[in-house]
Short mmCIF file of C-alpha atoms in Angstrom, two decimals:
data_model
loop_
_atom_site.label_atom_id
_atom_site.label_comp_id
_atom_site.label_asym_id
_atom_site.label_seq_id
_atom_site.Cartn_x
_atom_site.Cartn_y
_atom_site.Cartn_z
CA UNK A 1332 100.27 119.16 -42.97
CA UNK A 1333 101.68 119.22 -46.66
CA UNK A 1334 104.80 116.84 -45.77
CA UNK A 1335 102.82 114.83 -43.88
CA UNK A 1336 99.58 114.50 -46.52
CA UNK A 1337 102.58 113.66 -49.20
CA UNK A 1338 104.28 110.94 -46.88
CA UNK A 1339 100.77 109.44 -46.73
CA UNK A 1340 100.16 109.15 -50.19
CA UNK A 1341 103.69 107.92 -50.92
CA UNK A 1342 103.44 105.26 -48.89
CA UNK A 1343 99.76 104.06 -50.13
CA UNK A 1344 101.21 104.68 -53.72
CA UNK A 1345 103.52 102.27 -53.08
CA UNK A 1346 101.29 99.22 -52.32
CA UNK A 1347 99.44 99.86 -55.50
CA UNK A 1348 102.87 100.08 -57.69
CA UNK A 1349 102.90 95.82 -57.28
CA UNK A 1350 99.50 95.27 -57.92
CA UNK A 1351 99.28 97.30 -61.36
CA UNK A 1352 99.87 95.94 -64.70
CA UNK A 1353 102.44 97.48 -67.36
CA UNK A 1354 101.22 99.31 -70.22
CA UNK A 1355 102.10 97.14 -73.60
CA UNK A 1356 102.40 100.28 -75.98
CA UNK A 1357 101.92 103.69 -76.53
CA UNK A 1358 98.06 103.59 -77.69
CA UNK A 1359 95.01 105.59 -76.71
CA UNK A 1360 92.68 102.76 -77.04
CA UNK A 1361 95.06 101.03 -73.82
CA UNK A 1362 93.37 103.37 -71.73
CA UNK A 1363 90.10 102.13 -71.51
CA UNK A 1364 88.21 101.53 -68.02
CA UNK A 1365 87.48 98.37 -69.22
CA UNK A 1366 90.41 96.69 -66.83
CA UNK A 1367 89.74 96.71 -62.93
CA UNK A 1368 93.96 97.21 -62.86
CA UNK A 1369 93.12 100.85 -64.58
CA UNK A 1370 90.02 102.07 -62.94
CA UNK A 1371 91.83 101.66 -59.53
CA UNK A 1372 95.01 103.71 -61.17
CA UNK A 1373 92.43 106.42 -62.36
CA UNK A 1374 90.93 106.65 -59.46
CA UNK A 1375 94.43 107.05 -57.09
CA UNK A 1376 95.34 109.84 -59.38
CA UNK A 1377 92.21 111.48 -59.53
CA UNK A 1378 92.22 111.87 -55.33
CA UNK A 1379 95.80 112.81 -56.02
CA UNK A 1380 94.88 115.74 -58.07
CA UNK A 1381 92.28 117.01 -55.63
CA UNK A 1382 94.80 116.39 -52.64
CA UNK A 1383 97.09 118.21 -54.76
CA UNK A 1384 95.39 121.21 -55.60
CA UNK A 1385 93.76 121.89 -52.12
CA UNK A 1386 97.41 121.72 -50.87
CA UNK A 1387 99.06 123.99 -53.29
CA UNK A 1388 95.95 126.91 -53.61
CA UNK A 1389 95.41 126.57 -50.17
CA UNK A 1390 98.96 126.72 -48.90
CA UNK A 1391 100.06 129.23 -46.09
CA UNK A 1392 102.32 131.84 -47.70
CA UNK A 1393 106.06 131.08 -47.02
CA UNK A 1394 105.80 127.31 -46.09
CA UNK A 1395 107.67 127.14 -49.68
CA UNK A 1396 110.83 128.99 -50.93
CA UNK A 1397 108.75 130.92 -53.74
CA UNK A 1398 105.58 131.93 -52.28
CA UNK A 1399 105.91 135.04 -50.40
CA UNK A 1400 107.89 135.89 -53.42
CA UNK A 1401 105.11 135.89 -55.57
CA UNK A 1402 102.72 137.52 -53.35
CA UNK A 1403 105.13 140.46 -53.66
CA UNK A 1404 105.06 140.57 -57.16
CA UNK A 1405 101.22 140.25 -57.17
CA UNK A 1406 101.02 143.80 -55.02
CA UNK A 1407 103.76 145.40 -57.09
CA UNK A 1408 102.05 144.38 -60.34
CA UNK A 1409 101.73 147.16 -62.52
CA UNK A 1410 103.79 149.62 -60.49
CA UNK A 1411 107.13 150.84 -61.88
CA UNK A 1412 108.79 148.27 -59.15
CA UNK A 1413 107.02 145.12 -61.01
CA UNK A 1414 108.91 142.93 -62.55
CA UNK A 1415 109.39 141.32 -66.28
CA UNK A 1416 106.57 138.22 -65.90
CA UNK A 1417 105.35 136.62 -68.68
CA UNK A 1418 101.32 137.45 -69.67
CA UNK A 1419 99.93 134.89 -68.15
CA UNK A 1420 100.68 136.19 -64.61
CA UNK A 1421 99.53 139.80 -65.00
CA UNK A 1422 96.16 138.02 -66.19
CA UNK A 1423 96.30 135.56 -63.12
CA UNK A 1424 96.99 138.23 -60.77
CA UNK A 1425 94.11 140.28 -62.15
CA UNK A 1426 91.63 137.46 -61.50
CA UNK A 1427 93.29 137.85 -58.19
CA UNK A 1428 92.73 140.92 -57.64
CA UNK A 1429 89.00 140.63 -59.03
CA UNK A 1430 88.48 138.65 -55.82
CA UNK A 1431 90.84 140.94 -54.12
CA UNK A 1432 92.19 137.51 -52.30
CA UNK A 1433 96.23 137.11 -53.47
CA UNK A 1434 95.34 132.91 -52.52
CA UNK A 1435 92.86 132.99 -55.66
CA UNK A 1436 96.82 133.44 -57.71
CA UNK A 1437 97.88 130.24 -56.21
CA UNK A 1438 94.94 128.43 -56.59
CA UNK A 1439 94.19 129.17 -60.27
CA UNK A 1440 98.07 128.14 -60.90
CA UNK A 1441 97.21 124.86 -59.22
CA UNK A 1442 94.29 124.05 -60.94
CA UNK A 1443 96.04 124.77 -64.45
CA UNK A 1444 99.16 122.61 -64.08
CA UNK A 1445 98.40 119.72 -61.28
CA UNK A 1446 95.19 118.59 -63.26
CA UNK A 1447 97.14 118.43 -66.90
CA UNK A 1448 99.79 117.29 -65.57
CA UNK A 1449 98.44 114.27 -63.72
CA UNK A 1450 96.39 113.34 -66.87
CA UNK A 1451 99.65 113.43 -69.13
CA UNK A 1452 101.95 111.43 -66.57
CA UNK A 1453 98.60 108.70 -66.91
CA UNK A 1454 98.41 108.90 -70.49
CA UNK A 1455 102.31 108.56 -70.88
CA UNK A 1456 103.53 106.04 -68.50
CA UNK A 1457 103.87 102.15 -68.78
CA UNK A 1458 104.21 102.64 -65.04
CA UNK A 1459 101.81 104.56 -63.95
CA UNK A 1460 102.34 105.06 -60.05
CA UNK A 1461 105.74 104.49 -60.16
CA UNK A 1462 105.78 107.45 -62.60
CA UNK A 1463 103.13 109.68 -59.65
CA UNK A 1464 105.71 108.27 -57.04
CA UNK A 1465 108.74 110.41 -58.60
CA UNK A 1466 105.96 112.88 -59.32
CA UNK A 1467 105.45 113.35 -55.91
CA UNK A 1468 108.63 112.69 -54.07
CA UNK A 1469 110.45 115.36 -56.40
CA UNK A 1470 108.28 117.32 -59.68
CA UNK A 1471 105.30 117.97 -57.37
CA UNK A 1472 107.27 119.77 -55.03
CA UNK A 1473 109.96 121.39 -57.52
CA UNK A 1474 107.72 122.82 -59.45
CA UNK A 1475 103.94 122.53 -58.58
CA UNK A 1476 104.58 123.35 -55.38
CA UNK A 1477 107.27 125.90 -55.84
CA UNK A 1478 107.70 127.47 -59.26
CA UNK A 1479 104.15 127.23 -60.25
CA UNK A 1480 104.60 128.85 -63.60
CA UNK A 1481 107.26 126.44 -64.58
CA UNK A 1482 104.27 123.75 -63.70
CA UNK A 1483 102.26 125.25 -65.87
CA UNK A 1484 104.90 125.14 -68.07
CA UNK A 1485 106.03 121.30 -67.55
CA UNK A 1486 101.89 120.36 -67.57
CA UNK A 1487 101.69 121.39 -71.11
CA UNK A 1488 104.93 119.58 -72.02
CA UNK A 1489 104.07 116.80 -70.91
CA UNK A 1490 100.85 116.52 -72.49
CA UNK A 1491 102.47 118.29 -76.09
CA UNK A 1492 105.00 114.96 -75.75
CA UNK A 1493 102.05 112.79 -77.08
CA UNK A 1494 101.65 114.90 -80.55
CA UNK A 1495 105.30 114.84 -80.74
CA UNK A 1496 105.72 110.97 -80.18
CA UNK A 1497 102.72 110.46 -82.76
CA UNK A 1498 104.72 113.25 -85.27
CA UNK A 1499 102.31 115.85 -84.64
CA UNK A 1500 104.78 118.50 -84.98
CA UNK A 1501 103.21 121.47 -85.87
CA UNK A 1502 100.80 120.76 -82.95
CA UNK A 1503 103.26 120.06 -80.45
CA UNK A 1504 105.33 123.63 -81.39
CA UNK A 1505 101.31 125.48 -80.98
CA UNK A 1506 101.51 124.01 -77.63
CA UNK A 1507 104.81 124.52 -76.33
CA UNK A 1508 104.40 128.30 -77.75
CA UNK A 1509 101.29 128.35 -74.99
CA UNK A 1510 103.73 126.72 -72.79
CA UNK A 1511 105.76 129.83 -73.06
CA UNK A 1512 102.95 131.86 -72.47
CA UNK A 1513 103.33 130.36 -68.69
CA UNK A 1514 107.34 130.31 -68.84
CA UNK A 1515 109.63 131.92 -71.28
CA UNK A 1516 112.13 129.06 -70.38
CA UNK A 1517 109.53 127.12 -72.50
CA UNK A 1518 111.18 128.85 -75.68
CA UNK A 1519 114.10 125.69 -75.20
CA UNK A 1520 111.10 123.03 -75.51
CA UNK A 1521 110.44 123.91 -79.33
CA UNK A 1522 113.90 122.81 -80.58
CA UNK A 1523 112.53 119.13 -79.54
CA UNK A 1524 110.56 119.18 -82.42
CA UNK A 1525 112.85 117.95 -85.10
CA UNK A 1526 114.07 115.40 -82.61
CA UNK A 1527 113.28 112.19 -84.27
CA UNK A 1528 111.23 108.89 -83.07
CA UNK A 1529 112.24 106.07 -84.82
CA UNK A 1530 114.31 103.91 -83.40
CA UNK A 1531 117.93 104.74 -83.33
CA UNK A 1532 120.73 103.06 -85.35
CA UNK A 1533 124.19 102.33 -83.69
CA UNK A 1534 125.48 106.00 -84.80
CA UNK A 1535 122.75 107.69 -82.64
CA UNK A 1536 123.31 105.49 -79.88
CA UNK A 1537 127.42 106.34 -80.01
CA UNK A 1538 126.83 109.73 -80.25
CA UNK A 1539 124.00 110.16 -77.17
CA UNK A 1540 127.06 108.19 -75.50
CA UNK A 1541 129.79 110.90 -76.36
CA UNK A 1542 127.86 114.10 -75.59
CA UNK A 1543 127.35 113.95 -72.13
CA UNK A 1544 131.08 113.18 -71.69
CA UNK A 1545 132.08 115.87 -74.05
CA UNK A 1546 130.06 118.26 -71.88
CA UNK A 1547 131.88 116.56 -68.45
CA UNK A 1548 135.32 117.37 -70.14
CA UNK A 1549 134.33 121.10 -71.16
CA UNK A 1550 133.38 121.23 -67.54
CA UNK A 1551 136.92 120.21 -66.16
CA UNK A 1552 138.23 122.01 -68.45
CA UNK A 1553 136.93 125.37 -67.49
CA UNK A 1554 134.88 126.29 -70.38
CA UNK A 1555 132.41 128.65 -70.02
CA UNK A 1556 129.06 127.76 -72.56
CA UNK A 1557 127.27 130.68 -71.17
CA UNK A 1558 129.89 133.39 -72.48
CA UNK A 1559 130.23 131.44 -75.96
CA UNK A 1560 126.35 131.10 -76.52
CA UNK A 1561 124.47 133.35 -78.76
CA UNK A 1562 121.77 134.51 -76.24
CA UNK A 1563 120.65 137.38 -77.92
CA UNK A 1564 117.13 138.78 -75.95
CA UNK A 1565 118.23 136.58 -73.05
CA UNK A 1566 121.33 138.42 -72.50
CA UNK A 1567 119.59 140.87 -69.90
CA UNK A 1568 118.40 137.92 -67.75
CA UNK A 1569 121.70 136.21 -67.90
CA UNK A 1570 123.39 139.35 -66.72
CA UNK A 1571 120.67 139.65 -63.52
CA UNK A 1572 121.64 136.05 -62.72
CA UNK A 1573 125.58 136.89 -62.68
CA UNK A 1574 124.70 140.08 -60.89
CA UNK A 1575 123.36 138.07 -58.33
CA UNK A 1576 125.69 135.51 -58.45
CA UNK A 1577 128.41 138.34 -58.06
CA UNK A 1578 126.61 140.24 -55.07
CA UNK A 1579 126.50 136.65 -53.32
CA UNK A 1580 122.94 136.73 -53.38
CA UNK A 1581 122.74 133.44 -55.68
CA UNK A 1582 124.92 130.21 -55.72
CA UNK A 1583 128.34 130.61 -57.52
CA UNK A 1584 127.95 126.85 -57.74
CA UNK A 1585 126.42 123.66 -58.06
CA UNK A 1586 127.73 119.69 -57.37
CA UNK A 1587 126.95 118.62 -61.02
CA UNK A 1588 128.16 115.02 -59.42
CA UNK A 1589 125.54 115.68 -57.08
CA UNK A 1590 123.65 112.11 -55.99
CA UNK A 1591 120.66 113.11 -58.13
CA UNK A 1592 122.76 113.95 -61.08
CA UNK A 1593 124.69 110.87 -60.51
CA UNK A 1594 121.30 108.78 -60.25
CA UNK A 1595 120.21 110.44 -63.97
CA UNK A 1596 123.12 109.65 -65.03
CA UNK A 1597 123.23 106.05 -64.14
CA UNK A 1598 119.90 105.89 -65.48
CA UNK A 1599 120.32 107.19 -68.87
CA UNK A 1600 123.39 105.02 -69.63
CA UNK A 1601 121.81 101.59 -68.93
CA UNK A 1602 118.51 102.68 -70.80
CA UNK A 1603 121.11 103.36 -73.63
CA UNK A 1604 122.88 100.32 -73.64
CA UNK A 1605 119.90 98.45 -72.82
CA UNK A 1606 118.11 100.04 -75.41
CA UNK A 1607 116.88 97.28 -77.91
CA UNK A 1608 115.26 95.70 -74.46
CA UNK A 1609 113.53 98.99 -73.74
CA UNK A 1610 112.85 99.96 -76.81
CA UNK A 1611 110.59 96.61 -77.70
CA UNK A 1612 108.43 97.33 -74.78
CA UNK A 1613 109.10 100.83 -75.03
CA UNK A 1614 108.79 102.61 -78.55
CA UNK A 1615 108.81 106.19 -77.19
CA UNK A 1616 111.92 105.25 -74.85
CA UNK A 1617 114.04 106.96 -78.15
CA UNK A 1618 112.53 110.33 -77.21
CA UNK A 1619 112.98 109.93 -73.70
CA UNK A 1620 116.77 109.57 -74.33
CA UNK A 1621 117.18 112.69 -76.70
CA UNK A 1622 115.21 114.76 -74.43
CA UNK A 1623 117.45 113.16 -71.04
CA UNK A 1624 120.05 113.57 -72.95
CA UNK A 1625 119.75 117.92 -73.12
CA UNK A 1626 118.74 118.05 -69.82
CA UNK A 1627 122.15 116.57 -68.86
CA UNK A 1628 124.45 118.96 -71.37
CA UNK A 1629 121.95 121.49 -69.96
CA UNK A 1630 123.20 120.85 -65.93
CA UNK A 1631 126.96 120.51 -66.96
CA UNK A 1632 127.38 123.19 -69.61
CA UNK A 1633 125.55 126.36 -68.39
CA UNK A 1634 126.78 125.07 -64.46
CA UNK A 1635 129.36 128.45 -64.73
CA UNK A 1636 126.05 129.99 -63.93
CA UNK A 1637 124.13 127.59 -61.44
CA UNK A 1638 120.85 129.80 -61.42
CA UNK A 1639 120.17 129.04 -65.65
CA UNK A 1640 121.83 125.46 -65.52
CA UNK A 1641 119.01 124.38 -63.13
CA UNK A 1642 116.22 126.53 -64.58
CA UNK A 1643 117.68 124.91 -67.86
CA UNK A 1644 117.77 121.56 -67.04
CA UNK A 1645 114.60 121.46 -65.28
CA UNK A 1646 112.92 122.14 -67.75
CA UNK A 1647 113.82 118.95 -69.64
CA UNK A 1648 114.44 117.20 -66.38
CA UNK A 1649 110.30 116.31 -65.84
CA UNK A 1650 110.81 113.61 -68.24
CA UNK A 1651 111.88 111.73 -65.37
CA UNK A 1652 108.25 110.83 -64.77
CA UNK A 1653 108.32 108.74 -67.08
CA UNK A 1654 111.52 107.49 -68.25
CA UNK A 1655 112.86 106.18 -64.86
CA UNK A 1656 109.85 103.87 -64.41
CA UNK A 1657 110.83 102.02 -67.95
CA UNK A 1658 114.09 100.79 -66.05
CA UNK A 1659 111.41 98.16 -64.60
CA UNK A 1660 111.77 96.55 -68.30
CA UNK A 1661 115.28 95.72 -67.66
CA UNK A 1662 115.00 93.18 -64.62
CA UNK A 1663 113.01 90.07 -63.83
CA UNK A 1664 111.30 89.38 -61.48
CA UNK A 1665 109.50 92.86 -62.16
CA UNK A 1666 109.05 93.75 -58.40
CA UNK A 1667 112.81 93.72 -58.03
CA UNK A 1668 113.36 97.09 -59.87
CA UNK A 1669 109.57 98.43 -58.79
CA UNK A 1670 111.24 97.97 -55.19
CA UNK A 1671 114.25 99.77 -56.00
CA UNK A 1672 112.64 102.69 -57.59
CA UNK A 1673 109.95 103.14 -54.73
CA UNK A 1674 113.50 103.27 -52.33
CA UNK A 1675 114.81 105.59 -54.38
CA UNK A 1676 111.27 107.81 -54.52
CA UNK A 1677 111.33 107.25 -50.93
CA UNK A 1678 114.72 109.08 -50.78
CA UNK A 1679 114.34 111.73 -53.19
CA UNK A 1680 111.22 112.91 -50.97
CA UNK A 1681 113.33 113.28 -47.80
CA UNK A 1682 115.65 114.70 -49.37
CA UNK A 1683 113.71 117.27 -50.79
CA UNK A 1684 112.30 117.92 -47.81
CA UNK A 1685 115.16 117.92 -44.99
CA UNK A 1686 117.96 119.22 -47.86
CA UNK A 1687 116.61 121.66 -50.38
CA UNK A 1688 113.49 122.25 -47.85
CA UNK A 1689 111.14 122.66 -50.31
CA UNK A 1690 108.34 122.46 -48.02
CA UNK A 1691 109.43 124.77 -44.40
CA UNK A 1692 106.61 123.26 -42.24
CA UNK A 1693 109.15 122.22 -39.49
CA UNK A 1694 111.38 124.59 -39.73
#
């Protein structure tokens, strides 16, 4: 039912990623209903979100990889057997329990991320369903789907990105400090802050060149970021994820030239080279980069332990949503590169689904 609802909408998401207009700038007042082109986007996104969230609260337990983990916690919650969650999930699970109905946990999770999320992604994106398309085909099912606090999490990111772009700062850290409320991996969004928005000069662009190769050598080179950083509080939770590792009970590794890596990779380099093209179309496109650019040192320098290099990475990683779209800037005729990226949507979904079985309907 979910894989097949999602297939649906991908493909009817598609059709309407030709007929919609691109977004000029970054400015409030573009989103008024005024323009048949955005009512019709508002209105795909808004049955979207109420797809969405009937999916995820509704889902049967264990047609995911994380649900019937959760529903474990939620009965062990409070016992001396519960684990470390953050706040917000002992007060979810006591609404839960209030209605003494563990799908009430899943539901209020979907109704606090998918609903923020979606309106973020619309207020963001010069592309707006190419932007649901990767939504969908990989974000929805990553993290709404799956690790629904990290939605949470993600949702509030998203929509904190705004303040940030405008140089809101203080208001962007007050939200990403809720964020962490949901996710303690949420503590790595703050540093963004003093991340700056003007437009880059050639030294900026050189170095956002270097650093992902620096981190690519350090990687053939064997060394290991996780035993040089300073983690501090984190060091217990580093330590559970190498016990695991150890006990063969988590990954020992991970592809970083994996084809999605690969694809963010080739993706980030021609938005960099290309980026006095993006950037007039674009202004927020020097943000993107910065914040594409940690994710990447995040995946290749903490990959000597796979569990935090994808938890890490992930984190910064749902600024695919809209970055990728702005690639459309780069080719002409438009439809050219709006083609490509629905494939590549197309692909990412499949993958998701036959490969890292996100979804376990068929299985």
């Amino acid at each position: 039912m979910i894989t097949i609802s999602l297939a649906i909408f991908l493909l009817l998401t598609a059709a309407f990623v030709f007929l919609e207009r691109e977004r000029e700038v970054l400015d409030p007042s573009s989103q008024s209903l005024s323009s048949g082109h955005n009512q019709m986007e508002m209105l795909v996104y808004v049955v979207f979100v109420v797809i969405a969230v009937m999916l995820v609260g509704f889902r049967t337990p264990g047609v995911d990889a994380d649900s019937l983990q959760y529903i474990g916690v939620y009965y062990t919650m409070g016992s001396d057997k519960s684990e470390l969650m953050e706040p917000s999930f002992a007060l979810i699970c006591s609404i839960a329990k209030f209605f003494d109905d563990v799908q009430v946990l899943f539901l209020v999770y979907a109704l606090l991320a998918i609903p923020l999320k979606a309106y973020s992604i619309f207020r963001l994106s010069h592309f707006k369903m190419l932007s649901l398309m990767i939504w969908v085909a990989h974000f929805f099912l990553l993290q709404d789907m799956t690790q629904i606090r990290v939605a949470v999490a993600t949702a509030i990111f998203l929509y904190a990105l705004f303040d940030l772009i405008e140089g809101k700062k203080k208001k962007y850290l007050l939200l990403c400090l809720v964020a962490v409320f949901f996710h303690y991996s949420a503590l790595v969004l703050l540093p963004l802050a003093f991340l700056g928005v003007k437009k880059m000069n050639v030294l900026w662009r050189v170095f956002l060149i270097a650093v992902p190769l620096v981190f690519y050598a350090m990687y053939f080179k064997g060394v290991n970021l996780v035993q040089l950083l300073p983690l501090g509080a984190f060091q217990e939770k580093v330590d559970a994820y190498e016990n695991l590792r150890d006990k063969g009970l988590a990954g020992d590794e991970i592809n970083i030239f994996n084809m999605l890596a690969m694809f963010r990779l080739l993706v980030y380099y021609t938005l960099l080279f290309m980026y006095d093209v993006v950037y007039e179309r674009c202004k927020e496109v020097t943000l993107y980069l910065k914040i594409y650019c940690v994710s990447i040192c995040c995946y290749v320098g903490l990959s000597f332990l796979p569990a935090l290099a994808i938890r890490g990475s992930e984190v910064f990683a749902v600024i695919d949503v809209v970055a990728i779209p702005c690639m459309v800037y780069l080719v002409k005729p438009s439809w050219l590169m709006k083609t490509v990226l629905s494939v590549f949507a197309f692909g990412l979904f499949i993958m998701n689904i036959v490969l890292s079985r996100y979804v376990r309907e068929f299985v």
